[in-house]
Structure formats: C-alpha cells, structure tokens
Amino acid sequence: MSLLIVGTVATDDIVTPFASVEGVLGGSAVYAATAGSLYCPVQIVGVIGEDFPESYLAYLQEREFDLEGLEVQAGKTFHWAGKYHFDMNTRDTLATELNVLASFDPTLPAGYGSTPYVFLANVDPVVQLRALDQMKKPRMTVLDTMNYWIETQREDLTAVVRRTDLVMINDEELRQYTQEHSLLRAARAMLALGPRALIVKKGEHGAALVTQEGYYYAPGYPLEDVVDPTGAGDSFAGGFLGYIAQQGHVSARELHRALIHGSVVASFTVEAFSIDRLKDVTAADIRARYREFAAFTHFESLD
Ligand code: AMP
C-alpha cells in the first residue's frame, strides 16, 4: 500500500565537528520518502523553488517517487543550515529560510485523498492541516515536528496533534512542547490530546513507543562513525511507516517491528551526508541489521 508524505524538500548547509557541506539535498520529505520507498510506493507533497538543482530533481524522478504533488514555485527553495555539537546528538539551527514554503498551500492531486498511510513530516503545521483536510479517511496518520514550529505556531501544531494517530518527536522537543521534564509524564500529556501512540526519539540512544497500554523501546544501532545525523528522525519515520504500509495493517506486534525498521534505516542515514548512504541501501542490508538488532536486544525472561 502507498504512503503519502507531506514535508520539506530542501537544500542544507551542515557543519559537524569533523566536516561540513553546503547546498546538499535535504528536507524532511526527501529523507522520509527515500526511507519509505525501501518498503512501498511513495507520494510526495511539497514545494521547491526555481533554483532547485537539476541533479536533485533527477534523483527524485529516478527514485520513482510519485511527484505529482510536488509543486514548483517562483522563488527560492526552502533552505536550512545547522551545526552539530561535539556529541553529534545536539545541534544549533543556524538558518531556516522558508522561501517558497512561506506561501505554500498544498492542493493534493486527485487520487491522493484515499492513500491509506500518511506521514505529516516536519513542515509548517498549517501545511500539514491543509493536506489533512483533503484526505478522506487514512488508516494511519503520523506527525513529526520540530522546535521551530513549537516556538512559532504552537496552536496550529496542537490542532494537528489532535487529528493524528501517532506523534513522533524528539525528547527535547517533547519537553519543550509539554513543559514536563519527565518524558513519561510528557508522553502522557501528549496522549491526552488524542493520539493513540507516541514515539519519543532520543537520537543515538534509540526510540521509545508509548501508548495508553504500555511501553516499548528500541536502542540506537551502535556505529563507530557517525558522519551526519541530519535526517535520522525523518528516515526513522519513513522506515517505520513504510514498513507498516507494506504490511497493510497496524497491530502491537507490527508497531514493535516497525520501530526496529525505523532504527535500522536511520542508522544508514547517519553514515554519510545527505542521502548519500541511504539511497544505496538494499533490502539485504536492512535484513542483516534487523537480525543484529534482534540478537543484541534479546534476553531471557526470569520465568
Ligand atoms: P532531522 O535531522 O530528522 O530533524 O531533519 C533534518 C531535515 O529537516 C533537514 O534536511 C532540513 O532541511 C529539514 N528542516 C530543518 N528545519 C526544518 C523546519 N523548521 N521545517 C521543516 N523541515 C526542516
């Protein structure tokens, strides 16, 4: 089954303690779609400017995403710049230039309205709401966001939270949004707004799934060399929801497996800048790392 992704298509400038790059292909929709397409067909809803490099567009076309919902508008493409701290787990945003995103009002192509799985990736919550308004009755809607939108559009963001089945957010942003220090209490506060589940992303330390019924946890995959953590969250989501869309149903068991798929896919993303590693990942690569996850997280119960 297909997965619809609403998010940013961007050029990024990235500085890590060890290297830096300028103008590389990025954006929440690009990472999520590249990850999701490892599992199922993907439709992208987003906007680019006239300056969007030809080679980046060629990649999106060659990857065979459905790009009918990707608009080209007069002006410049969304641009983001970030700098990572020495731990590579925390970062400062140096620039967020909305450009064509500032006036983007998505019109979903005919047929997109009935796509069963929807990922509202990190983008203006008003864009997320406008897209959601045009969806009929998705089986599952997942939302991601980031500090920028919590600070600038809190009310619109809350309106989206109320209409989604599962929220994905990193630990720092969950604390910021709920004003709760305890992550479990913060998770409960988020669930009280309506979602059935929440995934708290903790960078290299993994991700936790919290529902009304319980708690499940996946550690991060241990890597010796993290080159660039950008897009880890988006590709985690793409792997997670791509796997669910591929299975075609949502059960506790599939949610747990999806959490591992998300972690596996994200672990490839951070091995290079942009989508340089992620784009070459194969089904065999995923299977091999999934098996490793199963081995290093398994332990016997006491009884
Ligand atoms: P992540 O590392 O998973 O948070 O995703 C980073 C990607 O999100 C980068 O490629 C950026 O282009 C994009 N991005 C950064 N800031 C924003 C924002 N405020 N809204 C949407 N996308 C953003």
mmCIF file of C-alpha atoms and ligand atoms in Angstrom:
data_model
loop_
_atom_site.group_PDB
_atom_site.id
_atom_site.type_symbol
_atom_site.label_atom_id
_atom_site.label_comp_id
_atom_site.label_asym_id
_atom_site.label_seq_id
_atom_site.Cartn_x
_atom_site.Cartn_y
_atom_site.Cartn_z
ATOM 1 C CA MET A 1 0.000 0.000 0.000
ATOM 2 C CA SER A 2 1.102 3.556 -0.655
ATOM 3 C CA LEU A 3 2.493 6.126 1.734
ATOM 4 C CA LEU A 4 1.837 9.846 1.308
ATOM 5 C CA ILE A 5 4.487 12.174 2.707
ATOM 6 C CA VAL A 6 3.971 15.893 3.275
ATOM 7 C CA GLY A 7 7.161 17.744 4.177
ATOM 8 C CA THR A 8 10.073 19.900 3.119
ATOM 9 C CA VAL A 9 12.275 19.439 0.082
ATOM 10 C CA ALA A 10 15.363 21.460 0.871
ATOM 11 C CA THR A 11 18.957 22.370 0.380
ATOM 12 C CA ASP A 12 21.001 22.146 3.580
ATOM 13 C CA ASP A 13 24.300 23.551 4.856
ATOM 14 C CA ILE A 14 25.685 21.289 7.565
ATOM 15 C CA VAL A 15 28.615 21.679 9.913
ATOM 16 C CA THR A 16 29.777 18.793 12.103
ATOM 17 C CA PRO A 17 32.862 18.801 14.351
ATOM 18 C CA PHE A 18 34.695 16.892 11.613
ATOM 19 C CA ALA A 19 33.433 18.157 8.230
ATOM 20 C CA SER A 20 30.994 20.484 6.552
ATOM 21 C CA VAL A 21 28.942 20.619 3.343
ATOM 22 C CA GLU A 22 26.894 23.290 1.585
ATOM 23 C CA GLY A 23 23.740 23.139 -0.505
ATOM 24 C CA VAL A 24 23.231 19.381 -0.209
ATOM 25 C CA LEU A 25 19.869 17.724 -0.863
ATOM 26 C CA GLY A 26 17.791 17.583 2.308
ATOM 27 C CA GLY A 27 14.345 18.209 3.724
ATOM 28 C CA SER A 28 12.083 16.092 5.864
ATOM 29 C CA ALA A 29 10.130 14.754 2.868
ATOM 30 C CA VAL A 30 13.283 13.741 0.981
ATOM 31 C CA TYR A 31 14.699 11.687 3.847
ATOM 32 C CA ALA A 32 11.334 10.157 4.763
ATOM 33 C CA ALA A 33 10.498 9.326 1.144
ATOM 34 C CA THR A 34 13.892 7.771 0.444
ATOM 35 C CA ALA A 35 13.471 5.600 3.533
ATOM 36 C CA GLY A 36 9.807 4.792 2.874
ATOM 37 C CA SER A 37 10.489 3.750 -0.710
ATOM 38 C CA LEU A 38 12.575 0.863 0.609
ATOM 39 C CA TYR A 39 9.215 -0.667 1.554
ATOM 40 C CA CYS A 40 6.354 0.759 -0.536
ATOM 41 C CA PRO A 41 5.329 3.286 -3.219
ATOM 42 C CA VAL A 42 5.634 6.896 -2.012
ATOM 43 C CA GLN A 43 3.815 10.096 -2.964
ATOM 44 C CA ILE A 44 5.467 13.412 -2.068
ATOM 45 C CA VAL A 45 3.559 16.617 -1.296
ATOM 46 C CA GLY A 46 5.823 19.630 -1.054
ATOM 47 C CA VAL A 47 7.224 22.666 -2.829
ATOM 48 C CA ILE A 48 10.502 23.629 -4.476
ATOM 49 C CA GLY A 49 11.712 26.899 -5.996
ATOM 50 C CA GLU A 50 13.065 27.552 -9.461
ATOM 51 C CA ASP A 51 16.612 27.301 -8.112
ATOM 52 C CA PHE A 52 16.242 23.631 -7.132
ATOM 53 C CA PRO A 53 19.246 21.871 -8.698
ATOM 54 C CA GLU A 54 18.544 19.703 -11.757
ATOM 55 C CA SER A 55 20.541 16.799 -10.361
ATOM 56 C CA TYR A 56 18.411 16.724 -7.197
ATOM 57 C CA LEU A 57 15.226 16.694 -9.254
ATOM 58 C CA ALA A 58 16.709 13.920 -11.385
ATOM 59 C CA TYR A 59 17.278 11.866 -8.210
ATOM 60 C CA LEU A 60 13.639 12.302 -7.122
ATOM 61 C CA GLN A 61 12.486 11.238 -10.584
ATOM 62 C CA GLU A 62 14.836 8.273 -10.860
ATOM 63 C CA ARG A 63 13.786 7.015 -7.452
ATOM 64 C CA GLU A 64 10.274 6.804 -8.958
ATOM 65 C CA PHE A 65 8.505 8.771 -6.276
ATOM 66 C CA ASP A 66 5.076 9.974 -7.305
ATOM 67 C CA LEU A 67 5.886 13.693 -7.710
ATOM 68 C CA GLU A 68 2.503 14.956 -8.875
ATOM 69 C CA GLY A 69 2.092 16.688 -5.524
ATOM 70 C CA LEU A 70 5.493 18.396 -5.666
ATOM 71 C CA GLU A 71 4.904 21.991 -6.791
ATOM 72 C CA VAL A 72 7.484 24.256 -8.397
ATOM 73 C CA GLN A 73 7.005 27.908 -7.500
ATOM 74 C CA ALA A 74 8.723 31.164 -8.411
ATOM 75 C CA GLY A 75 11.338 31.902 -5.769
ATOM 76 C CA LYS A 76 13.948 30.010 -3.794
ATOM 77 C CA THR A 77 13.751 26.533 -2.295
ATOM 78 C CA PHE A 78 13.467 26.062 1.498
ATOM 79 C CA HIS A 79 16.972 26.245 2.943
ATOM 80 C CA TRP A 80 18.242 25.088 6.330
ATOM 81 C CA ALA A 81 21.641 25.350 7.992
ATOM 82 C CA GLY A 82 22.667 23.544 11.147
ATOM 83 C CA LYS A 83 25.755 22.947 13.261
ATOM 84 C CA TYR A 84 26.297 19.859 15.410
ATOM 85 C CA HIS A 85 27.931 19.887 18.824
ATOM 86 C CA PHE A 86 30.802 17.542 19.659
ATOM 87 C CA ASP A 87 28.409 14.811 20.894
ATOM 88 C CA MET A 88 26.699 14.835 17.432
ATOM 89 C CA ASN A 89 23.415 14.385 19.278
ATOM 90 C CA THR A 90 22.583 18.041 19.775
ATOM 91 C CA ARG A 91 22.695 20.826 17.216
ATOM 92 C CA ASP A 92 22.024 24.504 16.680
ATOM 93 C CA THR A 93 19.957 25.737 13.781
ATOM 94 C CA LEU A 94 21.943 28.494 12.065
ATOM 95 C CA ALA A 95 19.330 29.417 9.442
ATOM 96 C CA THR A 96 15.788 28.499 8.458
ATOM 97 C CA GLU A 97 14.871 30.242 5.192
ATOM 98 C CA LEU A 98 11.285 29.353 4.385
ATOM 99 C CA ASN A 99 11.348 30.950 0.900
ATOM 100 C CA VAL A 100 8.642 29.270 -1.265
ATOM 101 C CA LEU A 101 7.374 27.351 1.784
ATOM 102 C CA ALA A 102 6.119 30.627 3.302
ATOM 103 C CA SER A 103 3.212 30.821 0.836
ATOM 104 C CA PHE A 104 2.733 27.114 0.126
ATOM 105 C CA ASP A 105 -0.882 25.981 0.196
ATOM 106 C CA PRO A 106 -0.925 22.351 -0.980
ATOM 107 C CA THR A 107 -3.555 21.068 -3.382
ATOM 108 C CA LEU A 108 -3.485 17.290 -3.350
ATOM 109 C CA PRO A 109 -3.680 15.643 -6.786
ATOM 110 C CA ALA A 110 -6.785 13.575 -7.482
ATOM 111 C CA GLY A 111 -6.357 10.123 -6.000
ATOM 112 C CA TYR A 112 -4.029 11.154 -3.169
ATOM 113 C CA GLY A 113 -7.036 11.670 -0.872
ATOM 114 C CA SER A 114 -7.531 7.940 -0.466
ATOM 115 C CA THR A 115 -3.899 6.981 0.276
ATOM 116 C CA PRO A 116 -4.101 4.819 3.413
ATOM 117 C CA TYR A 117 -0.897 5.843 5.230
ATOM 118 C CA VAL A 118 0.069 9.473 5.760
ATOM 119 C CA PHE A 119 3.243 10.928 7.183
ATOM 120 C CA LEU A 120 2.980 14.606 8.071
ATOM 121 C CA ALA A 121 6.727 15.158 8.184
ATOM 122 C CA ASN A 122 8.303 18.213 9.721
ATOM 123 C CA VAL A 123 6.842 21.264 7.933
ATOM 124 C CA ASP A 124 4.588 24.237 8.709
ATOM 125 C CA PRO A 125 1.621 22.826 10.729
ATOM 126 C CA VAL A 126 -0.772 24.872 8.568
ATOM 127 C CA VAL A 127 0.504 22.944 5.526
ATOM 128 C CA GLN A 128 0.017 19.696 7.482
ATOM 129 C CA LEU A 129 -3.571 20.719 8.331
ATOM 130 C CA ARG A 130 -4.384 21.751 4.759
ATOM 131 C CA ALA A 131 -3.154 18.381 3.481
ATOM 132 C CA LEU A 132 -5.063 16.502 6.172
ATOM 133 C CA ASP A 133 -8.258 18.369 5.263
ATOM 134 C CA GLN A 134 -8.000 16.848 1.783
ATOM 135 C CA MET A 135 -7.557 13.277 2.984
ATOM 136 C CA LYS A 136 -10.603 11.009 3.171
ATOM 137 C CA LYS A 137 -10.020 8.552 5.962
ATOM 138 C CA PRO A 138 -6.419 7.414 6.232
ATOM 139 C CA ARG A 139 -5.769 4.197 8.156
ATOM 140 C CA MET A 140 -2.923 5.821 9.983
ATOM 141 C CA THR A 141 -1.623 9.380 10.218
ATOM 142 C CA VAL A 142 1.767 10.057 11.759
ATOM 143 C CA LEU A 143 3.043 13.509 12.706
ATOM 144 C CA ASP A 144 6.571 14.826 13.192
ATOM 145 C CA THR A 145 7.575 18.350 14.108
ATOM 146 C CA MET A 146 10.456 20.395 15.470
ATOM 147 C CA ASN A 147 11.309 23.216 17.857
ATOM 148 C CA TYR A 148 10.926 25.877 15.132
ATOM 149 C CA TRP A 149 7.191 25.148 14.771
ATOM 150 C CA ILE A 150 6.651 24.652 18.521
ATOM 151 C CA GLU A 151 8.019 28.150 19.024
ATOM 152 C CA THR A 152 6.283 29.879 16.123
ATOM 153 C CA GLN A 153 2.965 28.024 15.595
ATOM 154 C CA ARG A 154 2.052 26.188 18.749
ATOM 155 C CA GLU A 155 -1.732 26.435 18.339
ATOM 156 C CA ASP A 156 -1.769 25.165 14.766
ATOM 157 C CA LEU A 157 0.544 22.361 15.818
ATOM 158 C CA THR A 158 -1.825 21.358 18.623
ATOM 159 C CA ALA A 159 -4.670 21.250 16.095
ATOM 160 C CA VAL A 160 -2.649 18.734 14.024
ATOM 161 C CA VAL A 161 -1.721 16.678 17.111
ATOM 162 C CA ARG A 162 -5.432 16.316 17.903
ATOM 163 C CA ARG A 163 -6.031 14.824 14.460
ATOM 164 C CA THR A 164 -3.168 12.324 14.255
ATOM 165 C CA ASP A 165 -2.899 8.699 15.350
ATOM 166 C CA LEU A 166 0.779 8.722 16.249
ATOM 167 C CA VAL A 167 3.138 11.576 17.126
ATOM 168 C CA MET A 168 6.916 11.302 16.644
ATOM 169 C CA ILE A 169 9.003 13.858 18.438
ATOM 170 C CA ASN A 170 12.461 14.042 19.950
ATOM 171 C CA ASP A 171 12.930 14.137 23.715
ATOM 172 C CA GLU A 172 13.984 17.790 23.864
ATOM 173 C CA GLU A 173 11.031 18.926 21.765
ATOM 174 C CA LEU A 174 8.579 16.809 23.759
ATOM 175 C CA ARG A 175 9.761 18.505 26.951
ATOM 176 C CA GLN A 176 9.544 21.900 25.263
ATOM 177 C CA TYR A 177 6.018 21.300 23.959
ATOM 178 C CA THR A 178 4.548 19.821 27.152
ATOM 179 C CA GLN A 179 6.661 21.780 29.664
ATOM 180 C CA GLU A 180 7.170 18.492 31.542
ATOM 181 C CA HIS A 181 10.642 17.268 32.481
ATOM 182 C CA SER A 182 9.737 13.592 32.942
ATOM 183 C CA LEU A 183 9.495 12.032 29.492
ATOM 184 C CA LEU A 184 6.866 9.529 30.614
ATOM 185 C CA ARG A 185 4.708 12.285 32.087
ATOM 186 C CA ALA A 186 5.297 14.363 28.966
ATOM 187 C CA ALA A 187 4.241 11.406 26.829
ATOM 188 C CA ARG A 188 1.022 11.031 28.839
ATOM 189 C CA ALA A 189 0.286 14.747 28.374
ATOM 190 C CA MET A 190 0.712 14.356 24.617
ATOM 191 C CA LEU A 191 -1.513 11.248 24.501
ATOM 192 C CA ALA A 192 -4.186 13.148 26.434
ATOM 193 C CA LEU A 193 -4.569 15.397 23.371
ATOM 194 C CA GLY A 194 -5.855 12.460 21.310
ATOM 195 C CA PRO A 195 -3.115 10.415 19.571
ATOM 196 C CA ARG A 196 -3.173 6.674 20.250
ATOM 197 C CA ALA A 197 0.598 6.430 20.349
ATOM 198 C CA LEU A 198 3.734 8.485 20.710
ATOM 199 C CA ILE A 199 7.305 7.776 19.680
ATOM 200 C CA VAL A 200 9.966 9.633 21.602
ATOM 201 C CA LYS A 201 13.193 9.829 19.586
ATOM 202 C CA LYS A 202 16.383 10.032 21.584
ATOM 203 C CA GLY A 203 18.998 10.328 18.866
ATOM 204 C CA GLU A 204 21.786 7.773 19.196
ATOM 205 C CA HIS A 205 20.073 6.423 22.331
ATOM 206 C CA GLY A 206 17.152 4.993 20.409
ATOM 207 C CA ALA A 207 13.400 5.494 20.428
ATOM 208 C CA ALA A 208 10.530 4.616 22.758
ATOM 209 C CA LEU A 209 6.953 3.845 21.787
ATOM 210 C CA VAL A 210 4.410 4.897 24.400
ATOM 211 C CA THR A 211 0.707 4.012 24.215
ATOM 212 C CA GLN A 212 -2.112 4.011 26.777
ATOM 213 C CA GLU A 213 -1.453 0.284 27.179
ATOM 214 C CA GLY A 214 2.297 0.230 27.539
ATOM 215 C CA TYR A 215 5.852 0.999 26.594
ATOM 216 C CA TYR A 216 8.327 -0.472 24.092
ATOM 217 C CA TYR A 217 11.887 0.526 23.412
ATOM 218 C CA ALA A 218 14.453 0.180 20.600
ATOM 219 C CA PRO A 219 18.071 1.185 21.199
ATOM 220 C CA GLY A 220 20.106 3.005 18.577
ATOM 221 C CA TYR A 221 22.294 0.866 16.339
ATOM 222 C CA PRO A 222 25.879 1.119 17.602
ATOM 223 C CA LEU A 223 28.015 2.869 14.967
ATOM 224 C CA GLU A 224 31.681 3.746 15.261
ATOM 225 C CA ASP A 225 31.473 6.628 12.856
ATOM 226 C CA VAL A 226 28.506 8.945 12.643
ATOM 227 C CA VAL A 227 29.161 11.344 9.761
ATOM 228 C CA ASP A 228 25.978 13.440 9.831
ATOM 229 C CA PRO A 229 22.868 12.862 11.992
ATOM 230 C CA THR A 230 20.691 15.115 9.783
ATOM 231 C CA GLY A 231 17.563 13.349 8.614
ATOM 232 C CA ALA A 232 17.840 10.494 11.100
ATOM 233 C CA GLY A 233 14.424 11.351 12.537
ATOM 234 C CA ASP A 234 12.796 11.688 9.116
ATOM 235 C CA SER A 235 14.249 8.464 7.792
ATOM 236 C CA PHE A 236 13.328 6.692 11.026
ATOM 237 C CA ALA A 237 9.745 7.751 10.325
ATOM 238 C CA GLY A 238 9.951 6.716 6.669
ATOM 239 C CA GLY A 239 11.231 3.265 7.632
ATOM 240 C CA PHE A 240 8.672 2.929 10.414
ATOM 241 C CA LEU A 241 5.633 3.899 8.364
ATOM 242 C CA GLY A 242 6.929 2.355 5.134
ATOM 243 C CA TYR A 243 7.107 -0.989 6.908
ATOM 244 C CA ILE A 244 3.565 -0.586 8.302
ATOM 245 C CA ALA A 245 2.254 0.367 4.841
ATOM 246 C CA GLN A 246 3.987 -2.668 3.356
ATOM 247 C CA GLN A 247 2.322 -4.956 5.929
ATOM 248 C CA GLY A 248 -1.012 -3.213 5.374
ATOM 249 C CA HIS A 249 -2.173 -3.387 8.973
ATOM 250 C CA VAL A 250 -1.321 -1.953 12.370
ATOM 251 C CA SER A 251 -1.032 -4.256 15.370
ATOM 252 C CA ALA A 252 1.110 -4.036 18.515
ATOM 253 C CA ARG A 253 3.444 -6.645 17.038
ATOM 254 C CA GLU A 254 3.837 -4.712 13.780
ATOM 255 C CA LEU A 255 4.369 -1.447 15.662
ATOM 256 C CA HIS A 256 7.232 -3.079 17.559
ATOM 257 C CA ARG A 257 8.796 -4.406 14.370
ATOM 258 C CA ALA A 258 8.290 -1.046 12.680
ATOM 259 C CA LEU A 259 10.220 0.621 15.492
ATOM 260 C CA ILE A 260 13.183 -1.638 14.728
ATOM 261 C CA HIS A 261 12.883 -0.963 10.978
ATOM 262 C CA GLY A 262 12.904 2.776 11.713
ATOM 263 C CA SER A 263 16.044 2.393 13.808
ATOM 264 C CA VAL A 264 17.755 0.248 11.175
ATOM 265 C CA VAL A 265 17.015 2.673 8.329
ATOM 266 C CA ALA A 266 18.072 5.726 10.373
ATOM 267 C CA SER A 267 21.366 4.024 11.192
ATOM 268 C CA PHE A 268 22.257 4.038 7.491
ATOM 269 C CA THR A 269 21.272 7.687 7.013
ATOM 270 C CA VAL A 270 23.811 8.961 9.533
ATOM 271 C CA GLU A 271 26.712 7.127 7.891
ATOM 272 C CA ALA A 272 27.061 9.881 5.253
ATOM 273 C CA PHE A 273 25.907 13.408 4.464
ATOM 274 C CA SER A 274 22.515 13.973 2.853
ATOM 275 C CA ILE A 275 21.008 10.767 1.415
ATOM 276 C CA ASP A 276 24.357 9.565 0.105
ATOM 277 C CA ARG A 277 24.302 6.300 2.044
ATOM 278 C CA LEU A 278 20.552 5.885 2.464
ATOM 279 C CA LYS A 279 19.846 5.947 -1.274
ATOM 280 C CA ASP A 280 22.002 2.859 -1.840
ATOM 281 C CA VAL A 281 20.598 0.743 0.979
ATOM 282 C CA THR A 282 19.191 -2.612 -0.153
ATOM 283 C CA ALA A 283 16.628 -4.989 1.315
ATOM 284 C CA ALA A 284 19.522 -7.315 2.210
ATOM 285 C CA ASP A 285 21.270 -4.504 4.152
ATOM 286 C CA ILE A 286 18.070 -3.945 6.136
ATOM 287 C CA ARG A 287 17.610 -7.633 6.864
ATOM 288 C CA ALA A 288 21.193 -8.000 8.078
ATOM 289 C CA ARG A 289 20.977 -5.087 10.508
ATOM 290 C CA TYR A 290 17.493 -6.137 11.656
ATOM 291 C CA ARG A 291 18.955 -9.522 12.620
ATOM 292 C CA GLU A 292 21.733 -7.849 14.554
ATOM 293 C CA PHE A 293 19.133 -5.791 16.419
ATOM 294 C CA ALA A 294 17.248 -8.957 17.320
ATOM 295 C CA ALA A 295 20.467 -10.512 18.627
ATOM 296 C CA PHE A 296 21.701 -7.632 20.736
ATOM 297 C CA THR A 297 18.335 -6.768 22.286
ATOM 298 C CA HIS A 298 17.186 -10.280 23.130
ATOM 299 C CA PHE A 299 17.302 -11.597 26.685
ATOM 300 C CA GLU A 300 15.554 -14.395 28.557
ATOM 301 C CA SER A 301 12.765 -13.653 30.954
ATOM 302 C CA LEU A 302 13.273 -14.773 34.589
ATOM 303 C CA ASP A 303 10.439 -17.301 34.496
HETATM 304 P P1 AMP B 1 16.033 15.835 11.170
HETATM 305 O O1 AMP B 1 17.536 15.777 11.312
HETATM 306 O O2 AMP B 1 15.393 14.496 11.062
HETATM 307 O O3 AMP B 1 15.399 16.737 12.167
HETATM 308 O O4 AMP B 1 15.748 16.508 9.743
HETATM 309 C C1 AMP B 1 16.545 17.497 9.188
HETATM 310 C C2 AMP B 1 15.951 17.957 7.870
HETATM 311 O O5 AMP B 1 14.783 18.741 8.129
HETATM 312 C C3 AMP B 1 16.903 18.840 7.090
HETATM 313 O O6 AMP B 1 17.199 18.223 5.854
HETATM 314 C C4 AMP B 1 16.190 20.167 6.907
HETATM 315 O O7 AMP B 1 16.177 20.639 5.583
HETATM 316 C C5 AMP B 1 14.776 19.921 7.374
HETATM 317 N N1 AMP B 1 14.313 21.000 8.263
HETATM 318 C C6 AMP B 1 15.048 21.761 9.099
HETATM 319 N N2 AMP B 1 14.288 22.657 9.747
HETATM 320 C C7 AMP B 1 13.020 22.463 9.309
HETATM 321 C C8 AMP B 1 11.760 23.069 9.630
HETATM 322 N N3 AMP B 1 11.641 24.060 10.508
HETATM 323 N N4 AMP B 1 10.662 22.590 8.995
HETATM 324 C C9 AMP B 1 10.774 21.566 8.114
HETATM 325 N N5 AMP B 1 11.916 20.958 7.770
HETATM 326 C C10 AMP B 1 13.034 21.399 8.362
#
